[in-house]
Short mmCIF file of C-alpha atoms in Angstrom, two decimals:
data_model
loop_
_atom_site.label_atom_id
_atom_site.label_comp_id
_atom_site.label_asym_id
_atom_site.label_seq_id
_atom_site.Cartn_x
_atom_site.Cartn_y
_atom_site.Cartn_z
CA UNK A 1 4.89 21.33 -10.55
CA UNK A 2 7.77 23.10 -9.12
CA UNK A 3 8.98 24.51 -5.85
CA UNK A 4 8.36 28.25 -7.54
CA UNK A 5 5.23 27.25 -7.83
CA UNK A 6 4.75 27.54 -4.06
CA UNK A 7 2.07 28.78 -2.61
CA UNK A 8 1.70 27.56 1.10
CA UNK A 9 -0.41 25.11 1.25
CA UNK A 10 -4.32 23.86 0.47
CA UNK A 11 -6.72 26.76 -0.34
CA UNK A 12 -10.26 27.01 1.30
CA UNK A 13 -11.82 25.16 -1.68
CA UNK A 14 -9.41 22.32 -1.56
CA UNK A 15 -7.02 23.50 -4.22
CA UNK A 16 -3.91 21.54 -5.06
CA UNK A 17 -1.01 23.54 -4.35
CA UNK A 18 2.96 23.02 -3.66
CA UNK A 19 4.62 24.23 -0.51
CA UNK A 20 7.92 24.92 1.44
CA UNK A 21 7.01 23.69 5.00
CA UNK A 22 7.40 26.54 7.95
CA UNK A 23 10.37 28.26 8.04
CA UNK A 24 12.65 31.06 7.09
CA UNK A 25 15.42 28.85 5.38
CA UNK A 26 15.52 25.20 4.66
CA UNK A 27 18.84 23.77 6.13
CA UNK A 28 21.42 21.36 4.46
CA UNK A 29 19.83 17.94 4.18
CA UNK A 30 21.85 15.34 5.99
CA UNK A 31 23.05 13.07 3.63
CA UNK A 32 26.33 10.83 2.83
CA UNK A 33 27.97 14.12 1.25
CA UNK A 34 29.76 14.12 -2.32
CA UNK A 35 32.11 16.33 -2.68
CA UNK A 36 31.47 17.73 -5.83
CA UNK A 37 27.67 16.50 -7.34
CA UNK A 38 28.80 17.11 -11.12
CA UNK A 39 31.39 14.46 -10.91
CA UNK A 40 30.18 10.53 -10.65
CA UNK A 41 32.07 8.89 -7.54
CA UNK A 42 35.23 7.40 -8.68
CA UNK A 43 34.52 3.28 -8.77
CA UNK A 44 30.47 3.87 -8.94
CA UNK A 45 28.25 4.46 -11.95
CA UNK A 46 25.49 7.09 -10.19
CA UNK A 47 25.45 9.71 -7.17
CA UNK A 48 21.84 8.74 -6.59
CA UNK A 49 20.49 5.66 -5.22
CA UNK A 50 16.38 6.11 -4.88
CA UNK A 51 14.83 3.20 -3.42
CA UNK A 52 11.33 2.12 -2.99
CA UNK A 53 10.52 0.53 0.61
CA UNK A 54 7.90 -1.80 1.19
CA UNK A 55 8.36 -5.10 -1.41
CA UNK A 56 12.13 -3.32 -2.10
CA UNK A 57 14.27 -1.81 0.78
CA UNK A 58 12.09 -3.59 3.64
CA UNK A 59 11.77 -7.54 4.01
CA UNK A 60 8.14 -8.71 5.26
CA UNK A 61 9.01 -8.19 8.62
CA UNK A 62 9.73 -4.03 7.95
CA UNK A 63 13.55 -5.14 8.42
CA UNK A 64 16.79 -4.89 6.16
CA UNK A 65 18.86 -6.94 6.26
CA UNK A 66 22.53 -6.50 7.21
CA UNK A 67 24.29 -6.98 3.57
CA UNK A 68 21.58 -4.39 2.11
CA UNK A 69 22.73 -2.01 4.90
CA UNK A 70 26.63 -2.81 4.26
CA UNK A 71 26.07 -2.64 0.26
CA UNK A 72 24.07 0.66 0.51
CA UNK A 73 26.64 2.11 3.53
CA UNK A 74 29.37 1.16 0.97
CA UNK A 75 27.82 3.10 -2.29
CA UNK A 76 28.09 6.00 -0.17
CA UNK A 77 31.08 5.49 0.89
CA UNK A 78 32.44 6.01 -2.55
CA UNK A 79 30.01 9.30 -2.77
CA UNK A 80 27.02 8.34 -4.08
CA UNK A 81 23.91 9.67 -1.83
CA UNK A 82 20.81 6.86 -0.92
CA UNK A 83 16.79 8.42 -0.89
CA UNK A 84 13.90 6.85 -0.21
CA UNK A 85 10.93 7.06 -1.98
CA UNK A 86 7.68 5.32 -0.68
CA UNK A 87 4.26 5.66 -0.87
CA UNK A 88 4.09 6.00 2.68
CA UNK A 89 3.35 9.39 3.86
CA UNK A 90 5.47 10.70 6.59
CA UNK A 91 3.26 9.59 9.86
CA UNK A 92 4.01 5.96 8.74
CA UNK A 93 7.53 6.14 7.39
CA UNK A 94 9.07 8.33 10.05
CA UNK A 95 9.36 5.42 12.55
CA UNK A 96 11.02 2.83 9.91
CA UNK A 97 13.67 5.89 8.48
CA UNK A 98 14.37 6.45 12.90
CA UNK A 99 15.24 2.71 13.42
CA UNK A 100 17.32 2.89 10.43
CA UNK A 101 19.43 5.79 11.48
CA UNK A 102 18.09 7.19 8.30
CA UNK A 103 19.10 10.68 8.19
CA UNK A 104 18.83 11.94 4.23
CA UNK A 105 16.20 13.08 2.35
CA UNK A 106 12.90 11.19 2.21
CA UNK A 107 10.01 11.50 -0.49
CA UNK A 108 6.81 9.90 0.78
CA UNK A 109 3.25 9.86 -0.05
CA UNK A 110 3.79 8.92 -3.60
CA UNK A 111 5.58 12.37 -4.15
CA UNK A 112 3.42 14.40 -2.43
CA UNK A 113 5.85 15.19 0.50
CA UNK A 114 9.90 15.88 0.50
CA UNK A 115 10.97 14.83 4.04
CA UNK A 116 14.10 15.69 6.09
CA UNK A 117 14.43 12.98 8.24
CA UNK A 118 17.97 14.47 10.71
CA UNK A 119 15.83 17.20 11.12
CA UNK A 120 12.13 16.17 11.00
CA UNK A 121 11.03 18.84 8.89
CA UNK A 122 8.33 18.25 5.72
CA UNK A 123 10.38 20.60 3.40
CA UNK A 124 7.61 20.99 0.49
CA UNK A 125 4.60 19.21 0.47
CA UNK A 126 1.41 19.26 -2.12
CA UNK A 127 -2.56 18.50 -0.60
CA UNK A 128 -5.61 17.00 -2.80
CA UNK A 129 -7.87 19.24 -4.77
CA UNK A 130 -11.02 18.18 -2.43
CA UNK A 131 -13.20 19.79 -4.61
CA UNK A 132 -11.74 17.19 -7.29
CA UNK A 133 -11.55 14.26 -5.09
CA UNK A 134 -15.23 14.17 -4.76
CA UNK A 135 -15.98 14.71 -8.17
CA UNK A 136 -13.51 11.80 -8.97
CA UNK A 137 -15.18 9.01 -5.98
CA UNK A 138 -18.79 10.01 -7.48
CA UNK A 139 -17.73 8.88 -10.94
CA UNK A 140 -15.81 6.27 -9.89
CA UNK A 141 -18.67 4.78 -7.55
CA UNK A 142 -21.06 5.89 -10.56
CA UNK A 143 -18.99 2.91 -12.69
CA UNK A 144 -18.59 0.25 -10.31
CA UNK A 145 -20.64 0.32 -7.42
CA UNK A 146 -19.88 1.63 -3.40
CA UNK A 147 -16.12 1.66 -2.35
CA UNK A 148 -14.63 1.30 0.98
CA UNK A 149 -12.71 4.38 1.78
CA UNK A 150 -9.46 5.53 3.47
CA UNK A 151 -7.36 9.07 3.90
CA UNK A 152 -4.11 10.44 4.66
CA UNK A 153 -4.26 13.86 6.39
CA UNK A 154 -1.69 16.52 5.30
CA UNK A 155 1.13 17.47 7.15
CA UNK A 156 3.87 15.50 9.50
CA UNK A 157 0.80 14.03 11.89
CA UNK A 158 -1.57 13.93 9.89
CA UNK A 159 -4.38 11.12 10.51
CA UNK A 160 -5.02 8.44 8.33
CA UNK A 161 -8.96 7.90 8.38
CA UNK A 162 -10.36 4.30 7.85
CA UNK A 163 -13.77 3.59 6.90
CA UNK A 164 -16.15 0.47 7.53
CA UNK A 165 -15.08 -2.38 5.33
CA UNK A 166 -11.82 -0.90 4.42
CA UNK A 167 -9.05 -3.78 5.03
CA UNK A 168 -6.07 -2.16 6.49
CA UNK A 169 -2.49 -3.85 5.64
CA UNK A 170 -0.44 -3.95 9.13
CA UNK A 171 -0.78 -2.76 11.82
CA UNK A 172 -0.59 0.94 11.35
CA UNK A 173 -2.05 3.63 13.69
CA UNK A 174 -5.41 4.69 12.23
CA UNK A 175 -8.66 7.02 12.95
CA UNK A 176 -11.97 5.45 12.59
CA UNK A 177 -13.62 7.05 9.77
CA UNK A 178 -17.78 6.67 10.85
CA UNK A 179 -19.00 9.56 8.88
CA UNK A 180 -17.78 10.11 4.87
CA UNK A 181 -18.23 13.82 4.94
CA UNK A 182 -14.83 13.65 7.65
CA UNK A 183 -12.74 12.80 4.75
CA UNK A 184 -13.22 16.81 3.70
CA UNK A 185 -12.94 18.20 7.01
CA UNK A 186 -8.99 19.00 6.26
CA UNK A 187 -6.40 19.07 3.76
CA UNK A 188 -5.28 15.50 2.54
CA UNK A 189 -2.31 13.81 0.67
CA UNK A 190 -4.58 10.88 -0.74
CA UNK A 191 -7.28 8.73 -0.52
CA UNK A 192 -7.27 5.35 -0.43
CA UNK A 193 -10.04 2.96 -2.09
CA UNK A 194 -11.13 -0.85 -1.97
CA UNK A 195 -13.73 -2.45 -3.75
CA UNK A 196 -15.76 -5.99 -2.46
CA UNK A 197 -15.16 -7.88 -5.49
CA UNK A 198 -12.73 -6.12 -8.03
CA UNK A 199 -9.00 -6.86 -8.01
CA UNK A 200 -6.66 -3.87 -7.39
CA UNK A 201 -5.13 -3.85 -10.88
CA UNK A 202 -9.00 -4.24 -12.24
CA UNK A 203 -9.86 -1.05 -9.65
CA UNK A 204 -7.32 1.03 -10.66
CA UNK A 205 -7.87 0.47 -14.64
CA UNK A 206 -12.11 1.33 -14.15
CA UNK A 207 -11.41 4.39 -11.80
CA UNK A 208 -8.21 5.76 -14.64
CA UNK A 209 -11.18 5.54 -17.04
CA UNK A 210 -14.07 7.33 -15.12
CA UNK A 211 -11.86 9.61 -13.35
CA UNK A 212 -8.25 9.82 -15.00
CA UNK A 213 -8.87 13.69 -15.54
CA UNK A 214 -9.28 14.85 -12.05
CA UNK A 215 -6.91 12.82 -10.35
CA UNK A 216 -4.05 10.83 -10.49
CA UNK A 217 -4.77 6.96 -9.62
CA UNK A 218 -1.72 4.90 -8.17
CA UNK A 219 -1.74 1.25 -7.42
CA UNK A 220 1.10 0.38 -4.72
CA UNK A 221 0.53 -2.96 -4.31
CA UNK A 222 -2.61 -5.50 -3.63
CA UNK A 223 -5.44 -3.76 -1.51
CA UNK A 224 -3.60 -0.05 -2.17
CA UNK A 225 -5.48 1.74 -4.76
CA UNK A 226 -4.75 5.55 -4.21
CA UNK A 227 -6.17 8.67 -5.31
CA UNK A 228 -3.35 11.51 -5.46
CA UNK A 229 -3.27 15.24 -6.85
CA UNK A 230 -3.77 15.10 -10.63
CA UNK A 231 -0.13 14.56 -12.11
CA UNK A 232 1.32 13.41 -9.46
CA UNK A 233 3.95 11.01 -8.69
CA UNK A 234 7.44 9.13 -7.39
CA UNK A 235 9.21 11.15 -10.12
CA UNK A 236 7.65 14.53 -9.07
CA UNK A 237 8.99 14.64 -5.55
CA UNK A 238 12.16 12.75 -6.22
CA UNK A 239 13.41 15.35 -9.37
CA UNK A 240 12.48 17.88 -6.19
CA UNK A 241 14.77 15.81 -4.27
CA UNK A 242 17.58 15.34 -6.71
CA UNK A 243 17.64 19.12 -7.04
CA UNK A 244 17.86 19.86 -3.62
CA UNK A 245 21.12 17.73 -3.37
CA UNK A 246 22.60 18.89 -6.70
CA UNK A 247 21.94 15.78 -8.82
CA UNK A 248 20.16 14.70 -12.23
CA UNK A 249 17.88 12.23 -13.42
CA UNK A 250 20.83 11.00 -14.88
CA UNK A 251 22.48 10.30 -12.32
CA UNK A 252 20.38 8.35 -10.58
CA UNK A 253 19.37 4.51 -10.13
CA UNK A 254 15.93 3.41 -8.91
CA UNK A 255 14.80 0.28 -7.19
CA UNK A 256 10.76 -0.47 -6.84
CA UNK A 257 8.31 -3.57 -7.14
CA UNK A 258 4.84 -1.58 -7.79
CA UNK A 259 3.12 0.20 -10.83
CA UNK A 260 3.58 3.28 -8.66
CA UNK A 261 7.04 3.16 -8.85
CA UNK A 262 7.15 3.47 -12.84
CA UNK A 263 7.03 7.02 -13.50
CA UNK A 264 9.93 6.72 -11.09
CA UNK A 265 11.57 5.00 -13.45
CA UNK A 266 11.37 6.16 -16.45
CA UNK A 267 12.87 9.48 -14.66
CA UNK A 268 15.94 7.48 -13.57
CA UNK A 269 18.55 6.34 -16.05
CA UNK A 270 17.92 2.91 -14.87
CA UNK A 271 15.76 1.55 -13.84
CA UNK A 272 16.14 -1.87 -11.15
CA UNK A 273 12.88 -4.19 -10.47
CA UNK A 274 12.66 -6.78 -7.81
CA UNK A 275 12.40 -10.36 -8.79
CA UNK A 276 8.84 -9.84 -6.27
CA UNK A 277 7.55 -6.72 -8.60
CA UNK A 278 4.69 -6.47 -10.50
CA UNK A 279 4.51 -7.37 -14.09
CA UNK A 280 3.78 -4.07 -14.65
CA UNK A 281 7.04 -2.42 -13.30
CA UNK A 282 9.01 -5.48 -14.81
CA UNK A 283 8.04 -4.53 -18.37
CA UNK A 284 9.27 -1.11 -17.98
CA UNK A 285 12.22 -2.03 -16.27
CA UNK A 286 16.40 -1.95 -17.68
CA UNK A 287 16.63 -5.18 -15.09
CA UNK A 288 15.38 -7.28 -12.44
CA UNK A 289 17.03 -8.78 -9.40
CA UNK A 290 16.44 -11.18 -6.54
CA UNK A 291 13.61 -10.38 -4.34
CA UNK A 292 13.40 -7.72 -0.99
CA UNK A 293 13.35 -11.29 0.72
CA UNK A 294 16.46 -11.60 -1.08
CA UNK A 295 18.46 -8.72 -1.37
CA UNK A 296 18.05 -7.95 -4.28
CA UNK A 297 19.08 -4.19 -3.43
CA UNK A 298 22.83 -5.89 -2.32
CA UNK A 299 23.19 -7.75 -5.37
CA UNK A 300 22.77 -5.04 -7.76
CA UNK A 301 24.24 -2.54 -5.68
CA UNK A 302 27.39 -5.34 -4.81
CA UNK A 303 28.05 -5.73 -9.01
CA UNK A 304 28.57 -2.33 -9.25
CA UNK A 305 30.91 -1.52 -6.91
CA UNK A 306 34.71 -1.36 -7.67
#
């Protein structure tokens, strides 16, 4: 999918599209600056450092710590540029990127949205095929019995819906979801599915195999089994990203712990797992280092710097 192939937004069956957020022109993301983006910073192997949050940037407590912040303020100090990439969608990664100071370019909801965080503006954004969502949950429920159910609304503030039995991780703000036909009501980014007795990595494999052709299924850690616009990913909003600020897939190194982040990887030219990742992501990846707990980001980040 590319930003040509915008279209402005969800169509009244649902339809998956791609599109630049309101606006006559999209202004300069504000980002640590290089001064020219076809030459690598003197002293420092990329000009793009993309970096997972939860399990990577953040520590358990949705803090990082003060050497990640120094080793990160110091790779752009020699010109490299830092973007997040989460899962999140931008109602729950807005608040952690303003106590940062983050002020860059943000891709959130597994790729779905590109995020200017100085100016709060969703710059493109892509909605579920509703139509296709419900085709995928029938099959998928059809295999291995009823789910419990969650949604992320489209746009900046959009809702997340939670179901009856669905086991929220933190302690997010969150609409009760008391009636399943809600979940269609609006364009969404995702949904989000649990089952009673199956382990994430078991729920993910069944619902790729009964529903693998109608959407894309991402597993972003324990309890966080996603359904997302078929082809979907990390690497789809982040090569969006890297355009926008002049750079290349390789130029860029990416940090992640989750199966969700390996598409984002194998976009990168390399490709950095924390020592807390899934086996998954650590069998794809060029090397692993210390945990989020850890810094793991620092050390990596710390070796490569003149």
């Amino acid at each position: 999918m590319s930003e040509a192939a915008a279209t402005g937004g969800s169509t009244d069956s649902g339809e998956t599209t791609m599109s630049e957020a309101p606006g006559a022109s999209v202004p300069e993301p504000e980002v640590p600056e290089v001064s020219d983006p076809s030459v690598t910073p003197p002293g420092f192997p990329y000009k793009l450092i993309a970096t997972d949050l939860d399990g990577t940037l953040l520590r358990s407590d949705d803090s990082v710590s003060r050497r990640t912040r120094e080793a990160l303020a110091a790779a752009t100090a020699a010109g490299a540029a830092h973007i997040v990439v989460t899962g999140r969608a931008v109602p729950w990664t807005r608040h952690i990127l303003d106590d940062l100071g983050y002020r860059g370019l943000a891709v959130c909801g597994q790729g779905a949205q590109v995020y200017d965080a100085g100016e709060h503006r969703l710059l493109t954004a892509v909605t579920l095929d509703r139509q296709l969502a419900a085709v995928a949950l029938a099959k998928i429920e059809a295999e291995v019995g009823p789910l419990h159910l969650a949604a992320s609304r489209a746009g900046l503030d959009g809702e997340i819906l939670v179901g009856s039995g669905y086991a929220l991780h933190g302690s997010l703000p969150t609409t009760p979801l008391t009636d399943v036909s809600e979940l269609w009501a609006a364009p969404l980014n995702k949904i989000y599915i649990q089952h009673p007795t199956l382990t994430s990595d078991e729920l993910t494999e069944a619902s790729r195999q009964a529903a693998g052709g109608f959407v894309t299924v991402a597993m972003a850690g324990e309890g966080i089994v996603e359904l997302l616009p078929l082809g979907l990913t990390k690497a789809t909003g982040l090569s969006l990203a890297a355009r926008r600020l002049g750079m290349k897939r390789t130029d860029t190194i990416a940090f992640g712990d989750m199966p969700n982040d390996i598409p984002m990887f194998t976009w990168a030219t390399h490709g950095v797992a924390m020592a807390n990742a899934h086996v998954d992501l650590k069998a794809v990846a060029d090397e692993v280092t210390s945990s989020n707990e850890d810094d793991g980001i620092a050390e990596v980040l710390e070796r490569l710097l003149p």
